CSV table of C-alpha atoms in Angstrom, one decimal:
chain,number,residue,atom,x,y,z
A,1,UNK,CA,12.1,-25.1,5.6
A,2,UNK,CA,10.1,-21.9,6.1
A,3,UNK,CA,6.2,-22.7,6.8
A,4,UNK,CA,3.2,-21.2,5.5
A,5,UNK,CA,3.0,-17.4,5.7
A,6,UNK,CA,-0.1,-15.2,5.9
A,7,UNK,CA,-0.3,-11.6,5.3
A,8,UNK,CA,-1.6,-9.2,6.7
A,9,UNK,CA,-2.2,-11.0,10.1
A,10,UNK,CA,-5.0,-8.6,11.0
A,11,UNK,CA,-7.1,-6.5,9.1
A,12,UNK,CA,-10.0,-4.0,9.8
A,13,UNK,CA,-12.2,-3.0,7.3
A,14,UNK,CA,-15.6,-1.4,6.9
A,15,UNK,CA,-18.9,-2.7,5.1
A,16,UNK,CA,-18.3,-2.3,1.0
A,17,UNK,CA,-14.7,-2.1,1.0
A,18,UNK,CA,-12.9,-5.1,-0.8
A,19,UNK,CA,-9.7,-6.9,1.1
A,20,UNK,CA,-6.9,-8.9,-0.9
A,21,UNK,CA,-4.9,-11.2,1.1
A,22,UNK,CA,-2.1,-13.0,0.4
A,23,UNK,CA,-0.2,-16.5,1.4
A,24,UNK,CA,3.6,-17.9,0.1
A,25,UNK,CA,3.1,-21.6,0.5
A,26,UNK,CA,6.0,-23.8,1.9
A,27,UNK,CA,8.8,-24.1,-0.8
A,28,UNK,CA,7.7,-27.2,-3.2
A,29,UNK,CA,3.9,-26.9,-2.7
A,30,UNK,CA,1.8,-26.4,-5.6
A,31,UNK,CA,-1.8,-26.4,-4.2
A,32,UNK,CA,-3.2,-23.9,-2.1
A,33,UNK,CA,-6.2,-23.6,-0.3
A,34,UNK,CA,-8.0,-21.0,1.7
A,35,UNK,CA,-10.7,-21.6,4.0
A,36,UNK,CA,-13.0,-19.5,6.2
A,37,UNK,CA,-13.1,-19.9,9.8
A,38,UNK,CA,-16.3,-18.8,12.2
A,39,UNK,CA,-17.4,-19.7,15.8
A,40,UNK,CA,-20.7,-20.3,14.0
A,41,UNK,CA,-19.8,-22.3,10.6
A,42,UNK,CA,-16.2,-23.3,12.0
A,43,UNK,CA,-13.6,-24.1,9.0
A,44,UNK,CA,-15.2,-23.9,5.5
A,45,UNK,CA,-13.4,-24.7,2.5
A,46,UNK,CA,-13.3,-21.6,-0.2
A,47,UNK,CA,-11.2,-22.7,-2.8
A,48,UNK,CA,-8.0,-24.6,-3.9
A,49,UNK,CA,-5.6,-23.7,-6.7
A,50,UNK,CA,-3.0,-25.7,-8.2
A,51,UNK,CA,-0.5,-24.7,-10.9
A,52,UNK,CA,-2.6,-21.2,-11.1
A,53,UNK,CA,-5.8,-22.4,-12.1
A,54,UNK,CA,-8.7,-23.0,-9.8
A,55,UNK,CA,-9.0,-26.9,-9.2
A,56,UNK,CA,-11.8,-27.2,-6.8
A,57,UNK,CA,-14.1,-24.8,-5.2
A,58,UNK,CA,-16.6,-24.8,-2.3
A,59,UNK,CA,-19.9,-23.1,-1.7
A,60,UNK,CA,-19.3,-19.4,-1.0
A,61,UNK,CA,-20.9,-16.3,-3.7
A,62,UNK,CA,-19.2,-14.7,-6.1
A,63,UNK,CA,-17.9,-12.0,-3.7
A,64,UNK,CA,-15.1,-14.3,-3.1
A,65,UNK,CA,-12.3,-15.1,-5.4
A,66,UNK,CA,-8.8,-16.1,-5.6
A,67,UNK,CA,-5.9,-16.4,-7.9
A,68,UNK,CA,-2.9,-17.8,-7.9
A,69,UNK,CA,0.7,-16.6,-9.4
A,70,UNK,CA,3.7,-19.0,-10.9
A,71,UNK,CA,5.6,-19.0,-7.6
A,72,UNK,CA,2.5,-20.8,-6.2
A,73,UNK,CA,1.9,-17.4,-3.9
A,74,UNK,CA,-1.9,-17.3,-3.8
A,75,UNK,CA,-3.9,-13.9,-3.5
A,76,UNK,CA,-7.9,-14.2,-2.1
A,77,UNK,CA,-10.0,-11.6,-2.3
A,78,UNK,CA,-13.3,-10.4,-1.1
A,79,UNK,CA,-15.5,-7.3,-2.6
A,80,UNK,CA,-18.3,-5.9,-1.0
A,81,UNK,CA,-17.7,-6.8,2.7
A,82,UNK,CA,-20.4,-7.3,5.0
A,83,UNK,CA,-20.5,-7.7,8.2
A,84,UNK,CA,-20.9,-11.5,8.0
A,85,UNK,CA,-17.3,-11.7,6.2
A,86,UNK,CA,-15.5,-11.1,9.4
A,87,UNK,CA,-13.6,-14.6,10.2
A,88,UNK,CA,-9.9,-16.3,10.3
A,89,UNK,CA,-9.0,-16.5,7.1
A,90,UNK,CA,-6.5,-19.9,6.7
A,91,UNK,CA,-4.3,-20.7,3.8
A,92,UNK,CA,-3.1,-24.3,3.4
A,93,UNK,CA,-0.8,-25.9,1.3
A,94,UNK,CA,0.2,-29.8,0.3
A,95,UNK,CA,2.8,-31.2,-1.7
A,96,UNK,CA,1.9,-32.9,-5.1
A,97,UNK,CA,2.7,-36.9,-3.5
A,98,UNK,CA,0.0,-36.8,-0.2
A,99,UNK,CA,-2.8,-34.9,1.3
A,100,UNK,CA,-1.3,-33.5,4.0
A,101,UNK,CA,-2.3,-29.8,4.8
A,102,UNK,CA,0.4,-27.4,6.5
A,103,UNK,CA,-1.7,-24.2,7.5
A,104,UNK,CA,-0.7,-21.1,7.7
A,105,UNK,CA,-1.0,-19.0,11.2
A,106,UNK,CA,-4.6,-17.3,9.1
A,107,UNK,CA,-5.2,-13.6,8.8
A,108,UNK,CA,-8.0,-12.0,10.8
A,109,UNK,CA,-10.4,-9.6,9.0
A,110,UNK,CA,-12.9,-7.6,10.8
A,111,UNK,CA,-15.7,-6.1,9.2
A,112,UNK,CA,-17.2,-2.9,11.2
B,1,UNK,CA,-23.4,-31.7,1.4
B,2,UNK,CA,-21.3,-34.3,3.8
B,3,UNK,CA,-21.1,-33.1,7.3
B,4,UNK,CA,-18.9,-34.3,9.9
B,5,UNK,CA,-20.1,-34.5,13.5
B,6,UNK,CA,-17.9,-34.2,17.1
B,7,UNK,CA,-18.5,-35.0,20.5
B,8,UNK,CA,-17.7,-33.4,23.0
B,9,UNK,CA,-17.9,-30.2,22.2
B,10,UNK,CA,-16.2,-28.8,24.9
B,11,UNK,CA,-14.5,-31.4,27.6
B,12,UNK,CA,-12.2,-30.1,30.7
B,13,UNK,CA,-10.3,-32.8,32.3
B,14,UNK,CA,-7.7,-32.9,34.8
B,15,UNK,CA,-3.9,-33.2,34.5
B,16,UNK,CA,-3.5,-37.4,34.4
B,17,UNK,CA,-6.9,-38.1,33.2
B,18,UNK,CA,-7.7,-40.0,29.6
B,19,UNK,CA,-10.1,-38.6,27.1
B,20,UNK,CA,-11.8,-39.6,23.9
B,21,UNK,CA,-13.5,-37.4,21.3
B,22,UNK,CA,-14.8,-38.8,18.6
B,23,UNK,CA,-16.1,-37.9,14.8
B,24,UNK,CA,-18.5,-38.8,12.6
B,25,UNK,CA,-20.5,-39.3,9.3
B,26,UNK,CA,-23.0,-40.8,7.5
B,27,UNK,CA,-20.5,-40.5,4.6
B,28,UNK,CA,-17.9,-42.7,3.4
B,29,UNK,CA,-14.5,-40.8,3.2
B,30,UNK,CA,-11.4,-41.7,1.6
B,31,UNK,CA,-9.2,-40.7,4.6
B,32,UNK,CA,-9.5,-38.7,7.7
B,33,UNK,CA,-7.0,-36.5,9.1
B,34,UNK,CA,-6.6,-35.1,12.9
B,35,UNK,CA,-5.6,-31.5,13.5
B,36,UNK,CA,-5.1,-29.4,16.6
B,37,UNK,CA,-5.3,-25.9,16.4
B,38,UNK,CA,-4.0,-23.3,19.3
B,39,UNK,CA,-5.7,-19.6,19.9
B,40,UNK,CA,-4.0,-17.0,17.4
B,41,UNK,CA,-3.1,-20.2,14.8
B,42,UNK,CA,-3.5,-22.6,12.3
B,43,UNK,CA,-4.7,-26.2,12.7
B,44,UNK,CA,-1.8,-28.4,12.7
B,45,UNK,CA,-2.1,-32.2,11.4
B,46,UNK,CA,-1.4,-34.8,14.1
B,47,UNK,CA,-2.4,-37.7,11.7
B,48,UNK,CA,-4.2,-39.0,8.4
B,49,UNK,CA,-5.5,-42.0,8.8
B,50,UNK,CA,-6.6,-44.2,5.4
B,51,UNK,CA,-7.5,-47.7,6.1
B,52,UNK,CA,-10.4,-48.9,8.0
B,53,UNK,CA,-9.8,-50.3,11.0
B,54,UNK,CA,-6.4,-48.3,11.0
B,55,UNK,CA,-5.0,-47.2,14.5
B,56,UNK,CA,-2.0,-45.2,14.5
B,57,UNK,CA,-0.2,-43.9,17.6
B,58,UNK,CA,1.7,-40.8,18.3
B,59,UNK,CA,3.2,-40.6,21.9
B,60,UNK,CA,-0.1,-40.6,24.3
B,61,UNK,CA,-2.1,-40.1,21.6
B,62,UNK,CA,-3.8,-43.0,19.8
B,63,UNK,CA,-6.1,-42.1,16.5
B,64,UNK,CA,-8.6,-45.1,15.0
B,65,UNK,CA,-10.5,-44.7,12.2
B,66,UNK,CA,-13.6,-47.1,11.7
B,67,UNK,CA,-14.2,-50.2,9.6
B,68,UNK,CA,-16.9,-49.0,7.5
B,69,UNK,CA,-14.6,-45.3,7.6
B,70,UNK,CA,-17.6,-43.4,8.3
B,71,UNK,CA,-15.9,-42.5,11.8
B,72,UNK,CA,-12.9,-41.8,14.3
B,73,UNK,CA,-12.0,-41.1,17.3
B,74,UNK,CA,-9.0,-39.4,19.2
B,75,UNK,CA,-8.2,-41.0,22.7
B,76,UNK,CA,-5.7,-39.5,25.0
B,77,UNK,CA,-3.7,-40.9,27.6
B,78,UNK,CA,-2.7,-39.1,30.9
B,79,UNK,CA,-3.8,-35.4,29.6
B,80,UNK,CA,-1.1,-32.6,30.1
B,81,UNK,CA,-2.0,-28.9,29.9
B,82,UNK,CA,0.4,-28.6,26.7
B,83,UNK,CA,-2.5,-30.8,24.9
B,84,UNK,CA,-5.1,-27.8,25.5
B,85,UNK,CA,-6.5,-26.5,22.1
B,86,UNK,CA,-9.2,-27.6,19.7
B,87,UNK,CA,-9.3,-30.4,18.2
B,88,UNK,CA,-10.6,-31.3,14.3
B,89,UNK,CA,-11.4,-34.2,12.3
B,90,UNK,CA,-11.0,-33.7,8.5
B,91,UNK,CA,-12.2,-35.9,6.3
B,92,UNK,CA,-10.8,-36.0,2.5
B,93,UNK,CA,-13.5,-36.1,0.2
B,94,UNK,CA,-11.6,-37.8,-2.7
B,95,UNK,CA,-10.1,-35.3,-3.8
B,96,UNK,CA,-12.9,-32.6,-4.1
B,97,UNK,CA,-12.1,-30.7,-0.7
B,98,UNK,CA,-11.7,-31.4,2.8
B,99,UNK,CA,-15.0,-31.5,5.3
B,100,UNK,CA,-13.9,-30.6,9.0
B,101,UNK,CA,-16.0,-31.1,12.0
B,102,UNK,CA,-17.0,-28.2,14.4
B,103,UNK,CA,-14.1,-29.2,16.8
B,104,UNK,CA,-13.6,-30.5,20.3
B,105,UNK,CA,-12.4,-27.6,22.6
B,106,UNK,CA,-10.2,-29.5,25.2
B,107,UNK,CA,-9.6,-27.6,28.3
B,108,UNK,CA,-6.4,-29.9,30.8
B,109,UNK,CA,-6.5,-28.2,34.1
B,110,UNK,CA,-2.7,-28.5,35.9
């Protein structure tokens, strides 16, 4: 069974621009979640999406936004960089009968 | 906002020696769950545990999780370097999201 995949692995970007990642979950798994990772904050939850709609979400602004498509392949994306918004970005998915998290290997954005 | 605390926060040990980290919260939690992530990679889950009071053991690795599951900890018997990385508690907070700690960067010196 293929694992989580994450693309682009890394990304360089400039204040202002907007990013769009993307993550195919394991075959099977509905939910998806993306998180944020800093050597500051560490892992902070962004949002989760289940069956394309938005099922829980965590405390980040507007800037950052997600969808989700009927293959379960979730998009994230970010307008209006700042400098701040460079981070690991981690996708995670579960299947529908436990909690259990398989992350992907995370794409790292730079914001210059 | 629940927050999740871990100690250490850094710990290098020796090949052979035992460790223990430990998280915790003033929050109850539904379950907890163990990861251990690697530079350039995701966190990978080593264990959830649901119960309080529950241990669970994987290999050299044995994972408790308190009575009052407010707390665990990870203790490790006879360290190898292939158990270098960073280590983080997750706790699942019924459903909403999952809450990780800040990590325990373990260093095992050959």
């Amino acid at each position: 069974k293929a694992g989580v995949t994450q693309t682009p692995r890394y990304l360089i970007k400039t204040r202002g621009q907007q990013v769009t990642l993307s993550c195919s979950p394991i075959s099977g798994h509905r939910s998806v979640s993306w998180y944020q990772q800093t050597p500051g904050q560490g892992l902070q939850f962004l949002f989760e999406y289940f069956s394309e709609t938005q099922r829980n979400k965590g405390n980040f602004p507007g800037r950052f936004s997600g969808r989700q498509f009927s293959n379960s392949r979730s998009e994230m994306n970010v307008s209006t960089l700042e400098l701040g918004d460079s981070a690991l970005y981690l996708c995670a998915t579960k299947p529908d009968v436990n909690n259990e998290q398989f992350f992907g290997p995370g794409t790292r954005l730079t914001v210059l | 906002t629940q927050l999740l605390e871990q100690s250490p926060q850094f710990l290098s040990i020796q090949e052979g020696e035992n460790l223990t980290v430990y998280c915790n919260s003033s929050s109850v939690f539904s379950s907890l769950q163990w990861y251990r992530q690697e530079p350039g990679e995701g966190p990978v889950l080593l264990v959830t545990v649901v119960t309080g009071g529950e241990v669970k053991k994987l290999k050299r690795l044995t994972f408790q999780f308190g009575d009052a599951r407010k707390d665990s900890s990870l203790h490790i018997t006879a360290a190898q370097p292939g158990d270098t990385g960073l280590y983080l508690c997750a706790a699942d907070n019924y459903g909403q999201n999952f809450v990780f700690g800040p990590g325990t960067r373990l260093s095992v010196l050959p």
